[in-house]
Amino acid sequence: MPIKIGGDTLALDADIRRQIESEAKKFADRFPDERVDAHVTIKEEFDPLHGHRVRCELSAKLCSGRQVLVRDARKNAAEAIEEVFVSARRSMRRLRRQHSVALSSVPPKVTQLAQAGH
């Protein structure tokens, strides 16, 4: 799974990059039949309500033309990264279920027309 990592100086930290790459590998292994191109942005921000936090954003484009976009902010970079990938896995499972249901629900008229040879 190709992954781009961007953001501020946090994106340069070797431990953070390793964690992102590790989580991305686990994500790709979980969905082996999907080709995923991902971009992760990680940066520090100041939230007036919560103070200094680390914001992590994952944008994943799937070969089937769908896209998953997940954001989270935590006090700790490791927690933000982990939560983003957990949420992305959840979103992927939901997308796959919706896609399977959409494929399996063929309107009866289409089925009848196909059987009648029209």
Coordinates of N, CA, C and O in Angstrom, one line a residue:
M1 N 0.8 -1.2 0.0 CA 0.0 0.0 0.0 C 0.9 1.2 0.0 O 1.6 1.5 1.0
P2 N 0.8 2.0 -1.1 CA 1.6 3.3 -1.1 C 1.1 4.2 -0.1 O -0.2 4.4 0.0
I3 N 1.9 4.9 0.7 CA 1.5 5.8 1.7 C 2.4 7.0 1.7 O 3.6 6.9 1.6
K4 N 1.8 8.2 1.7 CA 2.5 9.5 1.8 C 2.3 10.0 3.2 O 1.2 10.0 3.7
I5 N 3.4 10.5 3.8 CA 3.2 11.1 5.2 C 3.7 12.5 5.1 O 4.8 12.8 4.6
G6 N 2.8 13.4 5.5 CA 3.1 14.8 5.5 C 2.7 15.5 6.8 O 2.1 14.9 7.7
G7 N 2.9 16.8 6.9 CA 2.5 17.6 8.1 C 3.7 18.5 8.5 O 4.5 18.9 7.7
D8 N 3.7 18.7 9.8 CA 4.8 19.6 10.3 C 6.0 18.7 10.7 O 6.2 17.6 10.2
T9 N 6.7 19.2 11.7 CA 7.9 18.5 12.1 C 7.6 17.1 12.7 O 8.5 16.3 12.7
L10 N 6.4 16.9 13.2 CA 6.1 15.6 13.7 C 6.2 14.5 12.6 O 6.6 13.4 12.8
A11 N 6.0 14.9 11.3 CA 6.1 13.9 10.2 C 7.5 13.5 10.0 O 7.8 12.5 9.3
L12 N 8.4 14.3 10.5 CA 9.9 13.9 10.3 C 10.4 13.0 11.4 O 11.4 12.4 11.3
D13 N 9.6 12.8 12.5 CA 10.0 12.0 13.6 C 10.0 10.5 13.2 O 9.0 10.0 12.7
A14 N 11.1 9.8 13.4 CA 11.3 8.4 12.9 C 10.3 7.5 13.6 O 9.8 6.6 12.9
D15 N 10.1 7.7 14.9 CA 9.2 6.8 15.6 C 7.7 6.9 15.1 O 7.0 6.0 15.0
I16 N 7.4 8.2 14.9 CA 6.0 8.4 14.4 C 5.8 7.9 13.0 O 4.8 7.2 12.7
R17 N 6.8 8.0 12.1 CA 6.8 7.5 10.8 C 6.7 6.0 10.8 O 5.9 5.4 10.1
R18 N 7.4 5.3 11.7 CA 7.4 3.9 11.8 C 6.0 3.4 12.3 O 5.5 2.4 11.8
Q19 N 5.4 4.1 13.2 CA 4.1 3.8 13.7 C 3.1 3.9 12.6 O 2.2 3.0 12.4
I20 N 3.1 5.0 11.8 CA 2.2 5.2 10.7 C 2.4 4.1 9.7 O 1.4 3.5 9.2
E21 N 3.6 3.8 9.3 CA 3.9 2.7 8.3 C 3.4 1.4 8.8 O 2.8 0.6 8.1
S22 N 3.6 1.1 10.1 CA 3.1 -0.2 10.7 C 1.6 -0.2 10.7 O 1.0 -1.3 10.3
E23 N 0.9 0.8 11.1 CA -0.5 0.8 11.1 C -1.1 0.7 9.6 O -2.1 0.1 9.4
A24 N -0.4 1.4 8.7 CA -0.8 1.3 7.3 C -0.7 -0.1 6.8 O -1.5 -0.6 6.0
K25 N 0.4 -0.8 7.2 CA 0.6 -2.2 6.7 C -0.5 -3.1 7.3 O -1.1 -3.9 6.6
K26 N -0.9 -2.9 8.6 CA -1.9 -3.7 9.2 C -3.3 -3.4 8.5 O -4.1 -4.3 8.3
F27 N -3.5 -2.1 8.2 CA -4.7 -1.7 7.4 C -4.8 -2.4 6.1 O -5.8 -3.0 5.7
A28 N -3.7 -2.4 5.3 CA -3.7 -3.1 4.0 C -3.8 -4.6 4.1 O -4.5 -5.2 3.3
D29 N -3.2 -5.2 5.2 CA -3.3 -6.6 5.3 C -4.8 -7.0 5.7 O -5.2 -8.1 5.4
R30 N -5.5 -6.1 6.3 CA -6.9 -6.4 6.7 C -7.8 -6.5 5.5 O -8.8 -7.1 5.5
F31 N -7.4 -5.7 4.5 CA -8.2 -5.7 3.2 C -7.4 -6.0 2.0 O -7.1 -5.2 1.2
P32 N -7.0 -7.3 1.9 CA -6.0 -7.7 0.9 C -6.6 -7.6 -0.6 O -5.8 -7.4 -1.5
D33 N -7.9 -7.6 -0.7 CA -8.5 -7.5 -2.0 C -8.7 -6.1 -2.5 O -9.2 -5.8 -3.6
E34 N -8.4 -5.1 -1.7 CA -8.5 -3.7 -2.1 C -7.1 -3.0 -2.3 O -6.2 -3.2 -1.4
R35 N -6.9 -2.3 -3.4 CA -5.7 -1.5 -3.5 C -6.0 -0.2 -2.9 O -6.9 0.5 -3.2
V36 N -5.1 0.2 -2.0 CA -5.3 1.5 -1.2 C -4.1 2.4 -1.4 O -3.0 2.0 -1.2
D37 N -4.4 3.6 -1.8 CA -3.4 4.7 -1.8 C -3.8 5.6 -0.7 O -4.9 6.1 -0.6
A38 N -2.8 5.8 0.2 CA -3.1 6.6 1.5 C -2.2 7.8 1.6 O -1.1 7.8 1.2
H39 N -2.8 8.8 2.3 CA -2.0 10.0 2.6 C -2.3 10.3 4.1 O -3.5 10.4 4.4
V40 N -1.3 10.4 4.9 CA -1.5 10.7 6.3 C -0.8 12.0 6.6 O 0.3 12.3 6.2
T41 N -1.6 12.9 7.2 CA -1.0 14.2 7.7 C -1.1 14.2 9.2 O -2.1 13.9 9.8
I42 N 0.1 14.6 9.8 CA 0.1 14.7 11.2 C 0.8 16.0 11.6 O 1.8 16.4 11.0
K43 N 0.1 16.7 12.5 CA 0.7 18.0 12.9 C 0.1 18.4 14.3 O -0.9 17.9 14.7
E44 N 0.9 19.3 14.9 CA 0.5 19.9 16.2 C -0.5 21.0 15.9 O -0.3 21.8 14.9
E45 N -1.4 21.2 16.9 CA -2.3 22.4 16.8 C -2.7 22.8 18.2 O -2.5 22.1 19.1
F46 N -3.2 24.0 18.2 CA -3.7 24.5 19.5 C -5.2 24.7 19.4 O -5.8 25.3 18.5
D47 N -5.9 24.0 20.3 CA -7.4 24.1 20.4 C -7.7 24.9 21.6 O -7.3 24.5 22.7
P48 N -8.4 26.0 21.5 CA -8.7 26.8 22.7 C -9.4 26.0 23.9 O -9.2 26.3 25.0
L49 N -10.2 25.0 23.5 CA -10.9 24.3 24.5 C -10.1 23.2 25.1 O -10.1 22.9 26.3
H50 N -9.2 22.5 24.3 CA -8.4 21.4 24.8 C -6.9 21.6 24.9 O -6.2 20.7 25.3
G51 N -6.4 22.7 24.5 CA -5.0 23.0 24.5 C -4.3 22.4 23.4 O -4.8 22.2 22.3
H52 N -3.0 22.2 23.6 CA -2.1 21.6 22.5 C -2.5 20.2 22.3 O -2.7 19.4 23.2
R53 N -2.7 19.8 21.0 CA -3.1 18.5 20.6 C -2.3 18.1 19.3 O -1.8 18.9 18.6
V54 N -2.4 16.8 19.0 CA -1.8 16.3 17.8 C -2.9 15.9 16.9 O -3.8 15.0 17.3
R55 N -3.0 16.4 15.7 CA -4.1 16.1 14.8 C -3.5 15.1 13.7 O -2.5 15.4 13.1
C56 N -4.2 14.0 13.5 CA -3.8 13.1 12.5 C -5.0 12.9 11.5 O -6.2 12.8 12.0
E57 N -4.7 12.9 10.3 CA -5.7 12.8 9.2 C -5.3 11.7 8.2 O -4.2 11.7 7.8
L58 N -6.2 10.8 7.9 CA -5.9 9.7 7.0 C -6.9 9.8 5.8 O -8.1 9.9 6.0
S59 N -6.4 9.9 4.6 CA -7.2 9.9 3.4 C -6.8 8.7 2.6 O -5.6 8.6 2.2
A60 N -7.7 7.8 2.4 CA -7.4 6.6 1.7 C -8.3 6.5 0.5 O -9.5 6.5 0.6
K61 N -7.7 6.3 -0.7 CA -8.5 6.1 -1.9 C -8.4 4.6 -2.3 O -7.3 4.1 -2.3
L62 N -9.5 4.1 -2.6 CA -9.6 2.6 -2.8 C -9.7 2.4 -4.3 O -10.2 3.3 -5.1
C63 N -9.3 1.3 -4.8 CA -9.3 1.0 -6.2 C -10.7 0.9 -6.8 O -11.0 1.1 -7.9
S64 N -11.7 0.7 -5.9 CA -13.1 0.6 -6.3 C -13.7 2.0 -6.5 O -14.9 2.1 -6.7
G65 N -12.9 3.0 -6.4 CA -13.4 4.4 -6.5 C -14.0 5.1 -5.3 O -14.4 6.2 -5.3
R66 N -13.9 4.4 -4.2 CA -14.4 4.9 -2.9 C -13.3 5.6 -2.2 O -12.1 5.3 -2.5
Q67 N -13.6 6.4 -1.2 CA -12.6 7.1 -0.4 C -13.0 7.1 1.0 O -14.2 7.2 1.4
V68 N -12.0 7.0 1.9 CA -12.2 7.0 3.4 C -11.4 8.2 3.9 O -10.2 8.3 3.5
L69 N -12.0 9.1 4.6 CA -11.3 10.2 5.2 C -11.6 10.2 6.7 O -12.8 10.3 7.1
V70 N -10.6 10.1 7.5 CA -10.7 10.1 9.0 C -9.8 11.1 9.6 O -8.6 11.1 9.3
R71 N -10.3 11.8 10.6 CA -9.5 12.7 11.4 C -9.7 12.5 12.9 O -10.8 12.1 13.3
D72 N -8.6 12.7 13.6 CA -8.7 12.7 15.1 C -7.6 13.5 15.7 O -6.6 13.8 15.1
A73 N -7.9 14.0 16.9 CA -6.9 14.8 17.6 C -6.8 14.3 19.0 O -7.8 14.1 19.7
R74 N -5.6 14.1 19.5 CA -5.4 13.6 20.8 C -4.2 14.4 21.4 O -3.4 15.1 20.7
K75 N -4.0 14.2 22.7 CA -2.8 14.8 23.4 C -1.5 14.2 22.9 O -0.5 14.8 22.9
N76 N -1.6 12.9 22.6 CA -0.4 12.1 22.3 C -0.5 11.6 20.8 O -1.5 11.2 20.3
A77 N 0.6 11.8 20.1 CA 0.6 11.4 18.7 C 0.3 9.9 18.4 O -0.4 9.6 17.5
A78 N 0.8 9.1 19.3 CA 0.6 7.6 19.1 C -0.9 7.3 19.2 O -1.4 6.5 18.4
E79 N -1.6 7.9 20.2 CA -3.0 7.7 20.3 C -3.8 8.2 19.1 O -4.7 7.5 18.7
A80 N -3.4 9.4 18.6 CA -4.1 9.9 17.5 C -3.9 9.0 16.2 O -4.9 8.8 15.5
I81 N -2.7 8.5 16.0 CA -2.5 7.7 14.9 C -3.3 6.4 15.0 O -3.9 5.9 14.1
E82 N -3.2 5.8 16.2 CA -3.9 4.5 16.4 C -5.4 4.7 16.2 O -6.1 3.9 15.5
E83 N -6.0 5.7 16.7 CA -7.4 6.0 16.6 C -7.9 6.2 15.2 O -8.9 5.8 14.7
V84 N -7.1 6.9 14.4 CA -7.4 7.2 13.0 C -7.5 5.9 12.2 O -8.4 5.7 11.4
F85 N -6.5 5.0 12.4 CA -6.5 3.7 11.7 C -7.6 2.8 12.2 O -8.2 2.1 11.3
V86 N -7.9 2.8 13.4 CA -9.1 2.0 13.9 C -10.4 2.5 13.3 O -11.2 1.7 12.8
S87 N -10.6 3.8 13.2 CA -11.8 4.4 12.6 C -11.8 4.1 11.1 O -12.9 3.8 10.6
A88 N -10.6 4.1 10.5 CA -10.6 3.8 9.0 C -11.0 2.4 8.8 O -11.7 2.1 7.8
R89 N -10.5 1.5 9.6 CA -10.9 0.0 9.4 C -12.4 -0.1 9.6 O -13.1 -0.8 8.8
R90 N -13.0 0.6 10.6 CA -14.4 0.5 10.8 C -15.2 1.1 9.6 O -16.1 0.5 9.1
S91 N -14.7 2.2 9.1 CA -15.3 2.8 7.9 C -15.2 1.9 6.7 O -16.2 1.8 5.9
M92 N -14.1 1.3 6.5 CA -13.9 0.3 5.4 C -14.9 -0.8 5.4 O -15.5 -1.2 4.4
R93 N -15.0 -1.4 6.6 CA -16.0 -2.5 6.8 C -17.4 -2.1 6.5 O -18.1 -2.8 5.8
R94 N -17.8 -0.9 6.9 CA -19.1 -0.3 6.6 C -19.3 -0.1 5.1 O -20.3 -0.5 4.6
L95 N -18.3 0.5 4.5 CA -18.4 0.7 3.0 C -18.5 -0.7 2.3 O -19.3 -0.7 1.3
R96 N -17.8 -1.6 2.7 CA -17.8 -2.9 2.0 C -19.2 -3.6 2.2 O -19.7 -4.2 1.3
R97 N -19.8 -3.5 3.4 CA -21.1 -4.0 3.6 C -22.1 -3.3 2.8 O -23.0 -3.9 2.1
Q98 N -22.1 -2.0 2.7 CA -23.0 -1.2 1.9 C -22.9 -1.6 0.4 O -23.8 -1.7 -0.3
H99 N -21.6 -1.8 0.0 CA -21.4 -2.1 -1.4 C -21.9 -3.5 -1.7 O -22.6 -3.7 -2.8
S100 N -21.8 -4.5 -0.8 CA -22.3 -5.8 -1.0 C -23.8 -5.8 -1.1 O -24.4 -6.5 -1.9
V101 N -24.4 -5.1 -0.2 CA -25.9 -5.0 -0.1 C -26.4 -4.3 -1.4 O -27.4 -4.8 -2.0
A102 N -25.7 -3.3 -1.9 CA -26.2 -2.6 -3.1 C -26.1 -3.6 -4.3 O -26.9 -3.6 -5.2
L103 N -25.0 -4.4 -4.3 CA -24.9 -5.3 -5.5 C -25.9 -6.5 -5.4 O -26.3 -7.0 -6.4
S104 N -26.2 -6.9 -4.2 CA -27.2 -8.0 -4.1 C -28.6 -7.6 -4.2 O -29.5 -8.5 -4.5
S105 N -28.9 -6.4 -4.1 CA -30.3 -5.9 -4.3 C -30.6 -5.4 -5.7 O -30.6 -4.2 -5.9
V106 N -30.8 -6.3 -6.6 CA -31.1 -6.0 -8.0 C -32.7 -5.8 -8.0 O -33.4 -6.7 -7.6
P107 N -33.1 -4.8 -8.6 CA -34.6 -4.6 -8.7 C -35.3 -5.7 -9.5 O -34.7 -6.2 -10.5
P108 N -36.5 -6.1 -9.0 CA -37.2 -7.3 -9.6 C -37.5 -7.1 -11.1 O -37.4 -8.0 -11.9
K109 N -37.8 -5.8 -11.5 CA -38.1 -5.6 -12.9 C -36.9 -5.9 -13.9 O -37.1 -6.4 -14.9
V110 N -35.7 -5.5 -13.4 CA -34.5 -5.8 -14.2 C -34.4 -7.3 -14.4 O -34.1 -7.8 -15.4
T111 N -34.6 -8.0 -13.3 CA -34.5 -9.5 -13.3 C -35.5 -10.1 -14.3 O -35.2 -11.0 -15.1
Q112 N -36.8 -9.6 -14.2 CA -37.8 -10.1 -15.1 C -37.5 -9.8 -16.5 O -37.7 -10.7 -17.4
L113 N -37.1 -8.6 -16.8 CA -36.7 -8.2 -18.2 C -35.6 -9.1 -18.7 O -35.6 -9.5 -19.9
A114 N -34.6 -9.4 -17.9 CA -33.5 -10.2 -18.3 C -33.9 -11.6 -18.6 O -33.5 -12.2 -19.6
Q115 N -34.9 -12.1 -17.9 CA -35.4 -13.5 -18.1 C -36.3 -13.5 -19.3 O -36.3 -14.5 -20.0
A116 N -37.0 -12.5 -19.6 CA -37.9 -12.5 -20.8 C -37.1 -12.2 -22.1 O -37.7 -12.4 -23.1
G117 N -35.9 -11.8 -22.0 CA -35.1 -11.6 -23.2 C -35.2 -10.3 -23.8 O -35.0 -10.1 -25.0
H118 N -35.6 -9.3 -23.0 CA -35.8 -7.9 -23.6 C -34.6 -7.1 -23.4 O -33.7 -7.0 -22.8

